[in-house]
PDB file of C-alpha atoms in Angstrom:
ATOM      1  CA  MET A  21     -32.863  -8.729  -4.231  1.00 54.00           C
ATOM      2  CA  ALA A  22     -31.622  -5.203  -2.903  1.00 66.00           C
ATOM      3  CA  GLN A  23     -30.023  -2.697  -5.486  1.00 69.00           C
ATOM      4  CA  HIS A  24     -26.538  -3.039  -3.936  1.00 75.00           C
ATOM      5  CA  GLN A  25     -26.488  -6.907  -4.176  1.00 81.00           C
ATOM      6  CA  ILE A  26     -27.683  -6.668  -7.811  1.00 78.00           C
ATOM      7  CA  ARG A  27     -25.052  -4.125  -8.621  1.00 80.00           C
ATOM      8  CA  GLY A  28     -22.436  -6.368  -6.737  1.00 86.00           C
ATOM      9  CA  ALA A  29     -23.690  -9.454  -8.671  1.00 89.00           C
ATOM     10  CA  VAL A  30     -23.307  -7.719 -11.931  1.00 86.00           C
ATOM     11  CA  ALA A  31     -19.780  -6.154 -11.032  1.00 87.00           C
ATOM     12  CA  VAL A  32     -18.410  -9.562  -9.866  1.00 93.00           C
ATOM     13  CA  SER A  33     -19.791 -11.532 -12.817  1.00 92.00           C
ATOM     14  CA  GLY A  34     -17.259 -10.643 -15.351  1.00 93.00           C
ATOM     15  CA  TRP A  35     -14.438 -11.701 -12.867  1.00 95.00           C
ATOM     16  CA  VAL A  36     -16.305 -14.996 -12.091  1.00 94.00           C
ATOM     17  CA  ALA A  37     -16.292 -15.677 -15.776  1.00 93.00           C
ATOM     18  CA  LEU A  38     -12.476 -14.984 -15.890  1.00 93.00           C
ATOM     19  CA  ALA A  39     -11.951 -17.329 -13.179  1.00 93.00           C
ATOM     20  CA  ALA A  40     -14.032 -19.872 -14.731  1.00 92.00           C
ATOM     21  CA  SER A  41     -11.901 -19.580 -18.031  1.00 90.00           C
ATOM     22  CA  LEU A  42      -8.835 -21.116 -15.998  1.00 88.00           C
ATOM     23  CA  LEU A  43     -10.950 -24.496 -15.503  1.00 86.00           C
ATOM     24  CA  PRO A  44     -10.013 -27.132 -17.924  1.00 82.00           C
ATOM     25  CA  GLY A  45     -11.405 -26.890 -21.478  1.00 76.00           C
ATOM     26  CA  GLY A  46     -14.801 -28.404 -22.394  1.00 77.00           C
ATOM     27  CA  SER A  47     -16.303 -28.162 -19.104  1.00 79.00           C
ATOM     28  CA  PRO A  48     -19.732 -26.641 -18.659  1.00 83.00           C
ATOM     29  CA  LEU A  49     -18.341 -25.044 -15.489  1.00 86.00           C
ATOM     30  CA  ARG A  50     -16.112 -23.081 -17.596  1.00 86.00           C
ATOM     31  CA  TRP A  51     -17.985 -22.090 -20.755  1.00 89.00           C
ATOM     32  CA  LEU A  52     -21.453 -21.367 -19.076  1.00 92.00           C
ATOM     33  CA  PRO A  53     -20.433 -18.300 -16.917  1.00 92.00           C
ATOM     34  CA  VAL A  54     -18.315 -17.108 -19.599  1.00 93.00           C
ATOM     35  CA  LEU A  55     -21.167 -17.302 -22.072  1.00 93.00           C
ATOM     36  CA  LEU A  56     -23.754 -15.840 -19.688  1.00 94.00           C
ATOM     37  CA  PHE A  57     -21.295 -12.940 -18.833  1.00 94.00           C
ATOM     38  CA  VAL A  58     -20.304 -12.037 -22.374  1.00 95.00           C
ATOM     39  CA  CYS A  59     -24.215 -12.357 -23.586  1.00 94.00           C
ATOM     40  CA  PHE A  60     -25.502 -10.229 -20.794  1.00 92.00           C
ATOM     41  CA  GLY A  61     -23.022  -8.936 -18.178  1.00 92.00           C
ATOM     42  CA  PRO A  62     -21.915  -5.451 -19.863  1.00 93.00           C
ATOM     43  CA  GLY A  63     -25.348  -4.717 -21.063  1.00 90.00           C
ATOM     44  CA  LEU A  64     -26.962  -5.384 -17.724  1.00 88.00           C
ATOM     45  CA  ALA A  65     -24.477  -3.221 -15.807  1.00 88.00           C
ATOM     46  CA  LEU A  66     -25.304  -0.417 -18.204  1.00 87.00           C
ATOM     47  CA  LEU A  67     -28.936  -0.683 -18.035  1.00 81.00           C
ATOM     48  CA  HIS A  68     -29.840  -2.414 -14.419  1.00 75.00           C
ATOM     49  CA  PRO A  69     -28.562  -0.229 -11.811  1.00 64.00           C
ATOM     50  CA  GLN A  70     -31.501   2.110 -11.650  1.00 66.00           C
ATOM     51  CA  PRO A  71     -31.742   4.532  -8.365  1.00 63.00           C
ATOM     52  CA  HIS A  72     -35.320   3.415  -7.585  1.00 66.00           C
ATOM     53  CA  GLY A  73     -35.196  -0.235  -9.155  1.00 66.00           C
ATOM     54  CA  LEU A  74     -37.092  -1.425 -12.114  1.00 68.00           C
ATOM     55  CA  ARG A  75     -40.841  -2.079 -12.706  1.00 71.00           C
ATOM     56  CA  PRO A  76     -41.686  -5.272 -14.374  1.00 71.00           C
ATOM     57  CA  GLY A  77     -42.084  -3.798 -17.818  1.00 71.00           C
ATOM     58  CA  ALA A  78     -38.764  -1.997 -17.433  1.00 73.00           C
ATOM     59  CA  ARG A  79     -37.093  -5.316 -16.126  1.00 76.00           C
ATOM     60  CA  LEU A  80     -38.157  -6.918 -19.361  1.00 80.00           C
ATOM     61  CA  GLU A  81     -36.812  -4.210 -21.499  1.00 79.00           C
ATOM     62  CA  ALA A  82     -33.711  -4.171 -19.605  1.00 79.00           C
ATOM     63  CA  PHE A  83     -33.005  -7.778 -20.401  1.00 83.00           C
ATOM     64  CA  ALA A  84     -34.137  -7.428 -24.160  1.00 85.00           C
ATOM     65  CA  LEU A  85     -31.550  -4.773 -24.528  1.00 87.00           C
ATOM     66  CA  ALA A  86     -28.680  -6.207 -22.292  1.00 89.00           C
ATOM     67  CA  ALA A  87     -27.982  -8.997 -24.952  1.00 93.00           C
ATOM     68  CA  PRO A  88     -27.533  -6.676 -27.832  1.00 94.00           C
ATOM     69  CA  ILE A  89     -25.554  -4.139 -25.979  1.00 93.00           C
ATOM     70  CA  SER A  90     -23.182  -6.851 -24.357  1.00 94.00           C
ATOM     71  CA  LEU A  91     -22.555  -8.583 -27.768  1.00 95.00           C
ATOM     72  CA  SER A  92     -21.759  -5.328 -29.465  1.00 96.00           C
ATOM     73  CA  LEU A  93     -19.256  -4.402 -26.715  1.00 95.00           C
ATOM     74  CA  ALA A  94     -17.805  -8.037 -26.870  1.00 96.00           C
ATOM     75  CA  THR A  95     -17.730  -7.704 -30.815  1.00 96.00           C
ATOM     76  CA  LEU A  96     -15.739  -4.404 -30.469  1.00 97.00           C
ATOM     77  CA  THR A  97     -13.491  -5.762 -27.913  1.00 96.00           C
ATOM     78  CA  ALA A  98     -12.721  -8.786 -29.851  1.00 96.00           C
ATOM     79  CA  THR A  99     -12.209  -6.936 -32.937  1.00 97.00           C
ATOM     80  CA  SER A 100      -9.690  -4.629 -31.359  1.00 96.00           C
ATOM     81  CA  LEU A 101      -7.866  -7.467 -29.919  1.00 96.00           C
ATOM     82  CA  PHE A 102      -7.759  -9.145 -33.240  1.00 96.00           C
ATOM     83  CA  LEU A 103      -6.620  -6.078 -35.142  1.00 97.00           C
ATOM     84  CA  VAL A 104      -3.603  -5.674 -32.759  1.00 97.00           C
ATOM     85  CA  GLU A 105      -2.809  -9.504 -32.725  1.00 96.00           C
ATOM     86  CA  SER A 106      -3.216 -10.110 -29.167  1.00 95.00           C
ATOM     87  CA  PHE A 107      -6.689 -12.044 -28.785  1.00 94.00           C
ATOM     88  CA  SER A 108      -6.723 -14.597 -25.926  1.00 92.00           C
ATOM     89  CA  ALA A 109      -9.753 -15.618 -23.485  1.00 90.00           C
ATOM     90  CA  THR A 110      -7.964 -13.571 -20.839  1.00 92.00           C
ATOM     91  CA  ALA A 111      -7.295 -10.460 -22.948  1.00 94.00           C
ATOM     92  CA  PHE A 112     -10.929 -10.535 -23.972  1.00 95.00           C
ATOM     93  CA  LEU A 113     -12.570 -10.981 -20.727  1.00 95.00           C
ATOM     94  CA  VAL A 114     -10.292  -8.729 -18.559  1.00 96.00           C
ATOM     95  CA  PRO A 115     -11.688  -5.450 -20.194  1.00 96.00           C
ATOM     96  CA  LEU A 116     -15.116  -6.622 -20.230  1.00 95.00           C
ATOM     97  CA  ALA A 117     -15.063  -7.499 -16.698  1.00 96.00           C
ATOM     98  CA  ALA A 118     -13.441  -4.144 -15.850  1.00 96.00           C
ATOM     99  CA  PHE A 119     -15.929  -2.262 -17.914  1.00 94.00           C
ATOM    100  CA  ALA A 120     -19.075  -3.964 -16.255  1.00 93.00           C
ATOM    101  CA  THR A 121     -17.323  -3.463 -12.786  1.00 93.00           C
ATOM    102  CA  VAL A 122     -16.820   0.341 -13.437  1.00 92.00           C
ATOM    103  CA  VAL A 123     -20.441   0.730 -14.988  1.00 89.00           C
ATOM    104  CA  ALA A 124     -22.233  -1.184 -12.381  1.00 86.00           C
ATOM    105  CA  LEU A 125     -20.963   1.443  -9.860  1.00 85.00           C
ATOM    106  CA  MET A 126     -22.819   4.342 -11.735  1.00 82.00           C
ATOM    107  CA  PRO A 127     -26.442   5.246 -12.173  1.00 76.00           C
ATOM    108  CA  GLY A 128     -27.966   3.067 -15.142  1.00 69.00           C
ATOM    109  CA  LEU A 129     -28.931   4.542 -18.408  1.00 71.00           C
ATOM    110  CA  PRO A 130     -32.570   5.596 -18.269  1.00 70.00           C
ATOM    111  CA  LEU A 131     -34.910   3.128 -19.931  1.00 66.00           C
ATOM    112  CA  PRO A 132     -38.165   4.258 -22.002  1.00 64.00           C
ATOM    113  CA  ALA A 133     -40.197   1.921 -20.310  1.00 57.00           C
ATOM    114  CA  ALA A 134     -38.879   3.067 -16.750  1.00 53.00           C
ATOM    115  CA  THR A 135     -39.805   6.894 -17.666  1.00 54.00           C
ATOM    116  CA  ARG A 136     -43.208   5.967 -18.835  1.00 54.00           C
ATOM    117  CA  GLY A 137     -44.075   4.047 -15.881  1.00 52.00           C
ATOM    118  CA  ALA A 138     -43.441   0.508 -17.524  1.00 47.00           C
ATOM    119  CA  VAL A 139     -46.948  -0.398 -18.531  1.00 46.00           C
ATOM    120  CA  GLU A 140     -48.390  -0.320 -14.987  1.00 49.00           C
ATOM    121  CA  ARG A 141     -50.486   2.675 -15.423  1.00 49.00           C
ATOM    122  CA  THR A 142     -54.337   1.667 -16.017  1.00 49.00           C
ATOM    123  CA  ARG A 143     -56.051   3.910 -18.538  1.00 52.00           C
ATOM    124  CA  VAL A 144     -58.968   5.600 -17.305  1.00 53.00           C
ATOM    125  CA  LYS A 145     -61.956   4.877 -19.382  1.00 57.00           C
ATOM    126  CA  ARG A 146     -64.051   7.773 -20.210  1.00 60.00           C
ATOM    127  CA  PRO A 147     -67.832   7.635 -20.929  1.00 62.00           C
ATOM    128  CA  SER A 148     -68.438   7.631 -24.554  1.00 63.00           C
ATOM    129  CA  GLY A 149     -70.392  10.732 -25.526  1.00 61.00           C
ATOM    130  CA  GLY A 150     -73.602   9.962 -27.447  1.00 58.00           C
ATOM    131  CA  GLY A 151     -74.464  11.606 -30.589  1.00 55.00           C
ATOM    132  CA  ARG A 152     -72.076  14.304 -31.629  1.00 51.00           C
TER     133      ARG A 152
END
């Protein structure tokens, strides 16, 4: 999948989750997109849009870091909304969706595995020197 398509999917995922929240309660079509977006959307928006794509090791790193970053942003958003006594599903999803949309348009944060070559380098074995 091309980088622009991935960025577009990440940017739109929050708005899809918001639209899904309008469906009748208890439906998997309602809670599944919301759950997936809240758990992964903002984090993937921050980490995945890399200029040259991600190598396999860096993809794993991006998914491993996306969940805690997304859940941290969701916690900050929910706590802020509870403190000002205006929490609702819509008030919760709109800032996260807007954040994911804006951040998906920017370059992703550098990942250590991406800068190290993401474990694709093979080590050259040097012959062991005898009798030192």
